[in-house]
Coordinates of N, CA, C and O in Angstrom, one line a residue:
M1218 N 14.1 11.4 -6.7 CA 13.1 12.4 -6.2 C 13.7 13.2 -5.1 O 14.3 12.7 -4.1
K1219 N 13.6 14.5 -5.2 CA 14.1 15.4 -4.2 C 13.0 15.8 -3.2 O 11.9 16.1 -3.5
I1220 N 13.4 15.6 -1.9 CA 12.5 16.0 -0.8 C 12.7 17.5 -0.6 O 13.8 17.9 -0.3
A1221 N 11.7 18.3 -0.8 CA 11.7 19.7 -0.8 C 12.5 20.4 0.3 O 13.4 21.3 0.1
R1222 N 12.3 19.9 1.5 CA 12.9 20.6 2.7 C 14.0 19.8 3.4 O 14.3 20.1 4.6
L1223 N 14.5 18.7 2.8 CA 15.4 17.9 3.5 C 16.7 18.6 3.8 O 17.1 18.7 5.0
K1224 N 17.3 19.3 2.8 CA 18.5 20.0 3.1 C 18.3 21.2 4.0 O 19.0 21.5 4.9
D1225 N 17.2 22.0 3.7 CA 16.9 23.2 4.4 C 16.7 22.9 5.9 O 17.2 23.6 6.8
S1226 N 16.0 21.8 6.2 CA 15.7 21.4 7.6 C 17.0 21.1 8.3 O 17.2 21.5 9.4
R1227 N 17.9 20.4 7.6 CA 19.2 20.0 8.2 C 20.0 21.3 8.5 O 20.6 21.4 9.6
E1228 N 20.1 22.2 7.5 CA 20.8 23.4 7.7 C 20.2 24.3 8.8 O 21.0 24.9 9.5
D1229 N 18.9 24.3 8.9 CA 18.2 25.1 9.9 C 18.6 24.6 11.3 O 18.6 25.4 12.3
M1230 N 18.9 23.3 11.4 CA 19.3 22.8 12.7 C 20.8 22.8 12.9 O 21.3 22.2 13.9
D1231 N 21.5 23.5 12.0 CA 23.0 23.5 12.1 C 23.7 22.2 12.1 O 24.7 22.0 12.8
L1232 N 23.1 21.2 11.3 CA 23.7 19.9 11.2 C 24.4 19.8 9.9 O 24.0 20.4 8.9
K1233 N 25.5 19.0 9.9 CA 26.2 18.7 8.7 C 25.6 17.4 8.1 O 25.0 16.6 8.8
Q1234 N 25.9 17.1 6.9 CA 25.5 15.9 6.3 C 26.0 14.7 7.0 O 25.4 13.7 7.2
L1235 N 27.2 14.8 7.5 CA 27.9 13.8 8.3 C 27.1 13.5 9.6 O 27.0 12.3 10.0
D1236 N 26.5 14.5 10.2 CA 25.7 14.3 11.4 C 24.5 13.5 11.1 O 24.2 12.5 11.8
V1237 N 23.8 13.8 10.1 CA 22.6 13.1 9.7 C 23.0 11.7 9.2 O 22.3 10.7 9.6
A1238 N 24.1 11.6 8.5 CA 24.5 10.2 8.0 C 24.8 9.3 9.2 O 24.4 8.1 9.2
K1239 N 25.5 9.8 10.2 CA 25.8 9.0 11.4 C 24.5 8.5 12.1 O 24.3 7.4 12.5
E1240 N 23.5 9.5 12.2 CA 22.3 9.2 12.8 C 21.5 8.1 12.1 O 20.8 7.3 12.7
L1241 N 21.5 8.2 10.8 CA 20.7 7.2 9.9 C 21.5 6.0 9.5 O 21.0 5.1 8.9
G1242 N 22.8 6.0 9.9 CA 23.6 4.8 9.5 C 24.0 4.7 8.1 O 24.0 3.6 7.5
V1243 N 24.2 5.8 7.4 CA 24.6 5.8 6.0 C 25.8 6.7 5.8 O 26.3 7.4 6.7
H1244 N 26.4 6.6 4.6 CA 27.5 7.4 4.3 C 27.1 8.9 4.0 O 25.9 9.1 3.5
F1245 N 27.9 9.9 4.3 CA 27.5 11.2 4.1 C 27.2 11.5 2.6 O 26.3 12.4 2.3
S1246 N 27.8 10.8 1.7 CA 27.5 11.0 0.3 C 26.1 10.6 -0.1 O 25.5 11.1 -1.0
T1247 N 25.6 9.6 0.7 CA 24.2 9.2 0.5 C 23.2 10.3 0.9 O 22.3 10.6 0.1
V1248 N 23.5 11.0 2.0 CA 22.7 12.1 2.4 C 22.8 13.2 1.3 O 21.7 13.8 0.9
S1249 N 23.9 13.4 0.8 CA 24.1 14.4 -0.3 C 23.2 14.1 -1.5 O 22.5 14.9 -2.1
G1250 N 23.2 12.8 -1.9 CA 22.4 12.3 -3.0 C 20.9 12.5 -2.8 O 20.2 12.9 -3.7
W1251 N 20.5 12.3 -1.5 CA 19.1 12.5 -1.2 C 18.7 14.0 -1.3 O 17.7 14.3 -1.8
E1252 N 19.6 14.8 -0.8 CA 19.4 16.3 -0.8 C 19.3 16.9 -2.1 O 18.5 17.8 -2.4
N1253 N 20.2 16.4 -3.0 CA 20.2 17.0 -4.4 C 19.2 16.3 -5.4 O 19.2 16.7 -6.5
G1254 N 18.5 15.3 -4.9 CA 17.6 14.6 -5.8 C 18.2 13.5 -6.7 O 17.5 12.9 -7.5
Q1255 N 19.5 13.3 -6.5 CA 20.1 12.3 -7.3 C 19.6 10.9 -6.9 O 19.5 10.0 -7.7
D1256 N 19.3 10.7 -5.6 CA 18.8 9.5 -5.1 C 17.5 9.8 -4.3 O 17.4 10.9 -3.8
T1257 N 16.7 8.8 -4.1 CA 15.5 9.0 -3.3 C 15.7 8.4 -2.0 O 16.0 7.2 -1.9
I1258 N 15.4 9.1 -0.9 CA 15.5 8.6 0.4 C 14.5 7.6 0.7 O 13.3 7.8 0.4
P1259 N 14.9 6.4 1.2 CA 13.9 5.4 1.5 C 12.9 5.9 2.6 O 13.3 6.6 3.5
L1260 N 11.7 5.5 2.5 CA 10.7 6.1 3.4 C 11.0 5.7 4.9 O 10.8 6.6 5.8
R1261 N 11.6 4.6 5.1 CA 12.0 4.2 6.5 C 13.0 5.2 7.0 O 12.9 5.7 8.2
Q1262 N 13.9 5.6 6.2 CA 15.0 6.6 6.6 C 14.3 8.0 6.8 O 14.7 8.7 7.7
L1263 N 13.4 8.3 5.9 CA 12.8 9.6 6.0 C 12.0 9.7 7.3 O 12.0 10.8 8.0
I1264 N 11.3 8.7 7.6 CA 10.5 8.7 8.9 C 11.4 8.7 10.1 O 11.1 9.4 11.1
K1265 N 12.5 8.0 10.0 CA 13.5 8.0 11.1 C 14.0 9.5 11.3 O 14.1 10.0 12.4
Y1266 N 14.3 10.1 10.2 CA 14.8 11.5 10.2 C 13.7 12.4 10.8 O 14.0 13.2 11.7
A1267 N 12.5 12.3 10.3 CA 11.4 13.1 10.8 C 11.2 12.9 12.3 O 11.0 13.9 13.0
N1268 N 11.2 11.7 12.7 CA 11.0 11.5 14.2 C 12.2 12.0 15.0 O 12.0 12.6 16.1
K1269 N 13.4 11.8 14.6 CA 14.5 12.2 15.3 C 14.6 13.7 15.5 O 14.9 14.2 16.6
Y1270 N 14.2 14.4 14.4 CA 14.4 15.9 14.4 C 13.0 16.6 14.6 O 12.9 17.8 14.4
H1271 N 12.0 15.8 14.9 CA 10.6 16.4 15.1 C 10.1 17.2 13.9 O 9.7 18.4 14.1
L1272 N 10.1 16.6 12.8 CA 9.7 17.2 11.5 C 8.5 16.5 10.9 O 8.5 15.3 10.9
S1273 N 7.5 17.2 10.4 CA 6.4 16.7 9.8 C 6.8 16.2 8.4 O 7.5 16.9 7.7
L1274 N 6.2 15.1 7.9 CA 6.5 14.6 6.6 C 5.9 15.6 5.6 O 6.5 15.9 4.5
D1275 N 4.7 16.1 5.9 CA 4.1 17.1 5.0 C 5.0 18.3 4.8 O 5.1 18.9 3.7
Y1276 N 5.6 18.7 5.9 CA 6.6 19.9 5.9 C 7.8 19.5 5.0 O 8.2 20.3 4.1
L1277 N 8.4 18.3 5.3 CA 9.5 17.9 4.5 C 9.2 17.8 3.0 O 10.1 18.2 2.2
F1278 N 8.1 17.3 2.7 CA 7.7 17.2 1.3 C 7.4 18.5 0.6 O 7.2 18.6 -0.6
G1279 N 7.2 19.6 1.4 CA 6.9 20.9 0.9 C 5.4 21.0 0.7 O 5.0 21.9 -0.1
L1280 N 4.6 20.2 1.3 CA 3.2 20.3 1.1 C 2.5 21.3 2.0 O 1.3 21.6 1.8
T1281 N 3.2 21.7 3.1 CA 2.7 22.7 4.0 C 3.8 23.6 4.5 O 5.0 23.1 4.5
K1282 N 3.5 24.8 4.9 CA 4.5 25.7 5.3 C 4.9 25.5 6.8 O 5.9 25.9 7.2
N1283 N 3.9 24.9 7.5 CA 4.1 24.8 9.0 C 4.6 23.4 9.3 O 4.1 22.4 8.7
N1284 N 5.4 23.3 10.3 CA 5.9 22.0 10.8 C 5.0 21.6 11.9 O 5.3 21.9 13.1
N1285 N 4.0 20.8 11.7 CA 3.1 20.3 12.7 C 3.5 18.8 13.0 O 2.8 17.9 12.6
Y1286 N 4.6 18.7 13.7 CA 5.1 17.3 13.9 C 4.2 16.5 14.8 O 3.7 16.9 15.8
T1287 N 4.0 15.2 14.4 CA 3.4 14.2 15.1 C 4.3 13.0 15.0 O 4.8 12.7 13.9
E1288 N 4.5 12.2 16.1 CA 5.3 11.1 16.0 C 4.8 10.1 15.0 O 3.6 9.8 14.9
L1289 N 5.7 9.6 14.2 CA 5.3 8.7 13.1 C 5.6 7.3 13.4 O 6.6 7.0 14.1
D1290 N 4.8 6.3 12.9 CA 5.0 4.9 13.2 C 5.1 4.1 11.9 O 4.5 4.5 10.9
L1291 N 5.8 3.0 12.0 CA 5.9 2.1 10.8 C 5.1 0.8 11.0 O 5.6 -0.2 10.6
N1292 N 3.9 0.9 11.5 CA 3.1 -0.3 11.6 C 2.5 -0.5 10.2 O 1.5 0.2 9.8
L1293 N 3.0 -1.5 9.4 CA 2.6 -1.6 8.0 C 1.1 -2.0 7.9 O 0.5 -1.5 6.9
K1294 N 0.6 -2.7 8.8 CA -0.8 -3.1 8.8 C -1.7 -1.8 8.9 O -2.7 -1.6 8.1
E1295 N -1.4 -0.9 9.8 CA -2.1 0.3 10.0 C -2.0 1.2 8.8 O -2.9 1.9 8.4
I1296 N -0.8 1.3 8.3 CA -0.5 2.2 7.1 C -1.3 1.7 6.0 O -2.0 2.4 5.3
G1297 N -1.3 0.4 5.8 CA -2.1 -0.2 4.7 C -3.6 0.0 4.8 O -4.3 0.4 3.9
N1298 N -4.1 -0.1 6.1 CA -5.5 0.2 6.3 C -5.9 1.6 6.0 O -6.9 1.9 5.4
R1299 N -5.0 2.5 6.3 CA -5.2 4.0 6.1 C -5.2 4.2 4.5 O -6.0 5.0 4.0
L1300 N -4.2 3.6 3.8 CA -4.1 3.8 2.4 C -5.4 3.3 1.7 O -6.0 3.9 0.8
K1301 N -5.9 2.1 2.2 CA -7.1 1.5 1.6 C -8.3 2.4 1.9 O -9.1 2.7 1.0
K1302 N -8.4 2.9 3.1 CA -9.6 3.8 3.5 C -9.6 5.0 2.6 O -10.6 5.4 2.1
I1303 N -8.4 5.7 2.5 CA -8.3 6.9 1.6 C -8.8 6.6 0.2 O -9.5 7.3 -0.4
R1304 N -8.2 5.5 -0.3 CA -8.6 5.1 -1.7 C -10.1 4.9 -1.9 O -10.7 5.4 -2.8
K1305 N -10.7 4.2 -0.9 CA -12.1 4.0 -1.0 C -12.9 5.3 -0.9 O -13.9 5.4 -1.6
Q1306 N -12.4 6.2 0.0 CA -13.1 7.5 0.1 C -13.1 8.2 -1.2 O -14.0 9.0 -1.4
K1307 N -12.0 8.1 -1.9 CA -11.9 8.7 -3.2 C -12.6 8.0 -4.3 O -12.7 8.5 -5.5
G1308 N -13.2 6.8 -4.0 CA -13.9 6.1 -5.0 C -13.1 5.5 -6.1 O -13.5 5.3 -7.2
L1309 N -11.9 5.1 -5.8 CA -10.9 4.5 -6.7 C -10.7 3.1 -6.5 O -10.8 2.6 -5.3
T1310 N -10.3 2.4 -7.5 CA -9.9 1.0 -7.3 C -8.4 0.9 -7.2 O -7.6 1.8 -7.6
Q1311 N -7.9 -0.3 -6.7 CA -6.5 -0.5 -6.7 C -5.9 -0.4 -8.1 O -4.8 0.1 -8.3
Y1312 N -6.6 -0.9 -9.1 CA -6.1 -0.9 -10.4 C -5.9 0.6 -10.9 O -4.9 0.9 -11.5
Q1313 N -6.9 1.4 -10.6 CA -6.7 2.8 -11.0 C -5.5 3.5 -10.3 O -4.8 4.3 -11.0
I1314 N -5.3 3.2 -9.0 CA -4.2 3.8 -8.3 C -2.9 3.3 -8.9 O -1.9 4.0 -9.1
A1315 N -2.8 2.0 -9.1 CA -1.6 1.4 -9.6 C -1.3 2.0 -11.0 O -0.1 2.2 -11.2
N1316 N -2.2 2.2 -11.8 CA -2.0 2.9 -13.1 C -1.4 4.3 -12.9 O -0.4 4.7 -13.6
K1317 N -1.9 5.0 -11.9 CA -1.4 6.4 -11.7 C 0.1 6.3 -11.2 O 0.9 7.2 -11.4
L1318 N 0.4 5.2 -10.5 CA 1.8 5.0 -9.9 C 2.7 4.3 -10.9 O 3.9 4.1 -10.6
N1319 N 2.1 3.9 -12.1 CA 2.9 3.2 -13.1 C 3.4 1.9 -12.5 O 4.6 1.6 -12.7
T1320 N 2.6 1.2 -11.8 CA 2.9 -0.1 -11.2 C 1.8 -1.1 -11.4 O 0.7 -0.7 -11.9
G1321 N 1.9 -2.3 -11.0 CA 0.9 -3.3 -11.1 C -0.1 -3.2 -10.0 O 0.3 -2.8 -8.9
Q1322 N -1.3 -3.7 -10.2 CA -2.3 -3.7 -9.2 C -1.9 -4.6 -8.0 O -2.1 -4.3 -6.8
S1323 N -1.3 -5.8 -8.3 CA -0.9 -6.7 -7.3 C 0.2 -6.1 -6.4 O 0.3 -6.3 -5.2
A1324 N 1.1 -5.3 -7.0 CA 2.2 -4.6 -6.3 C 1.6 -3.6 -5.3 O 1.9 -3.6 -4.2
Y1325 N 0.6 -2.8 -5.8 CA 0.0 -1.8 -5.0 C -0.8 -2.5 -3.8 O -0.8 -2.0 -2.7
S1326 N -1.4 -3.6 -4.1 CA -2.2 -4.3 -3.1 C -1.3 -4.7 -1.9 O -1.8 -4.8 -0.8
H1327 N -0.1 -5.0 -2.1 CA 0.9 -5.3 -1.1 C 1.0 -4.2 -0.1 O 1.2 -4.4 1.1
Y1328 N 0.9 -3.0 -0.6 CA 1.0 -1.8 0.3 C -0.3 -1.7 1.2 O -0.2 -1.5 2.4
E1329 N -1.4 -1.9 0.6 CA -2.7 -1.9 1.4 C -2.8 -3.0 2.3 O -3.5 -2.9 3.3
N1330 N -2.2 -4.2 2.0 CA -2.3 -5.3 2.8 C -1.3 -5.4 3.9 O -1.2 -6.3 4.7
G1331 N -0.4 -4.4 3.9 CA 0.6 -4.3 4.9 C 1.8 -5.2 4.8 O 2.6 -5.5 5.7
R1332 N 2.0 -5.8 3.6 CA 3.1 -6.7 3.3 C 4.4 -5.9 3.1 O 5.5 -6.3 3.5
Y1333 N 4.3 -4.7 2.4 CA 5.4 -3.9 2.1 C 5.1 -2.4 2.5 O 4.0 -2.0 2.4
L1334 N 6.2 -1.7 2.8 CA 6.0 -0.3 3.0 C 6.0 0.4 1.6 O 6.9 0.2 0.8
I1335 N 5.1 1.3 1.4 CA 5.0 2.1 0.2 C 6.3 2.9 0.0 O 6.9 3.3 1.0
T1336 N 6.7 3.0 -1.2 CA 7.9 3.8 -1.5 C 7.7 5.3 -1.3 O 6.6 5.8 -1.4
T1337 N 8.8 6.0 -1.1 CA 8.7 7.4 -1.0 C 8.1 8.1 -2.2 O 7.2 8.9 -2.1
S1338 N 8.5 7.7 -3.4 CA 8.0 8.3 -4.6 C 6.6 8.0 -4.8 O 5.8 8.9 -5.3
F1339 N 6.1 6.8 -4.5 CA 4.7 6.4 -4.7 C 3.9 7.2 -3.7 O 2.8 7.7 -4.0
L1340 N 4.4 7.3 -2.5 CA 3.6 8.1 -1.4 C 3.5 9.6 -1.9 O 2.4 10.1 -1.9
Y1341 N 4.5 10.2 -2.4 CA 4.5 11.5 -2.8 C 3.5 11.7 -4.0 O 2.7 12.6 -4.0
T1342 N 3.5 10.8 -4.9 CA 2.6 10.8 -6.1 C 1.1 10.7 -5.6 O 0.2 11.4 -6.0
L1343 N 0.9 9.8 -4.6 CA -0.5 9.7 -4.0 C -0.9 11.0 -3.4 O -2.1 11.4 -3.5
L1344 N 0.0 11.6 -2.6 CA -0.4 12.8 -1.9 C -0.7 13.9 -3.0 O -1.7 14.7 -2.7
K1345 N -0.1 14.0 -4.1 CA -0.4 15.0 -5.1 C -1.7 14.6 -5.8 O -2.5 15.4 -6.1
L1346 N -1.9 13.3 -6.0 CA -3.1 12.8 -6.7 C -4.3 13.0 -5.8 O -5.4 13.5 -6.3
Y1347 N -4.3 12.6 -4.6 CA -5.4 12.7 -3.7 C -5.7 14.2 -3.2 O -6.9 14.5 -3.0
K1348 N -4.8 15.0 -3.1 CA -4.9 16.4 -2.6 C -5.6 16.4 -1.2 O -6.5 15.6 -1.0
N1349 N -5.2 17.2 -0.4 CA -5.8 17.4 1.0 C -5.7 16.2 1.8 O -6.4 16.0 2.8
I1350 N -4.7 15.3 1.5 CA -4.4 14.1 2.3 C -3.1 14.4 3.0 O -2.1 14.8 2.3
S1351 N -2.9 14.1 4.2 CA -1.7 14.3 4.9 C -0.9 13.0 5.0 O -1.4 12.0 5.5
A1352 N 0.4 13.1 4.7 CA 1.3 12.0 4.9 C 1.4 11.7 6.4 O 1.5 10.5 6.8
D1353 N 1.4 12.7 7.2 CA 1.5 12.5 8.6 C 0.4 11.7 9.2 O 0.5 10.9 10.0
D1354 N -0.8 11.9 8.6 CA -2.0 11.1 9.0 C -1.9 9.7 8.7 O -2.4 8.8 9.4
I1355 N -1.2 9.4 7.6 CA -1.1 8.0 7.1 C -0.1 7.3 8.1 O -0.3 6.1 8.3
F1356 N 0.9 8.0 8.6 CA 1.9 7.3 9.4 C 1.9 7.7 10.9 O 2.8 7.3 11.6
K1357 N 0.8 8.4 11.3 CA 0.8 8.8 12.7 C 0.7 7.6 13.7 O 0.2 6.6 13.3
K1358 N 1.3 7.8 14.8 CA 1.3 6.8 15.8 C 0.0 6.7 16.6 O -0.7 7.6 16.7

């Protein structure tokens, strides 16, 4: 999965792939794979990148034109509660969401229960499915 503005944001800051790689503790070829969509950047790494360079997840995903950065947090319990709240507001069951993500209901329940961090691709799919939901609001501090 290619993150729409990952490469552009790096280039706008005059950073090399090696600079980002050092900051995130990965090989520069890993950053290249993320930028060209060959590999999907893990959400923990994407959030670390967003916080380091003050970039909005919604902006990086290409869901908004403006970079309205808010510090992002990886409190799995809070993230899970927000995912659950959004799902319920939309009147959907975990089973329905899991089907949209092509995963099992029990696997999705781990995200809502704060046992695991949702994957980057699942998050992006949810954002497209739900519409008008901000990734930044799900991860805000």
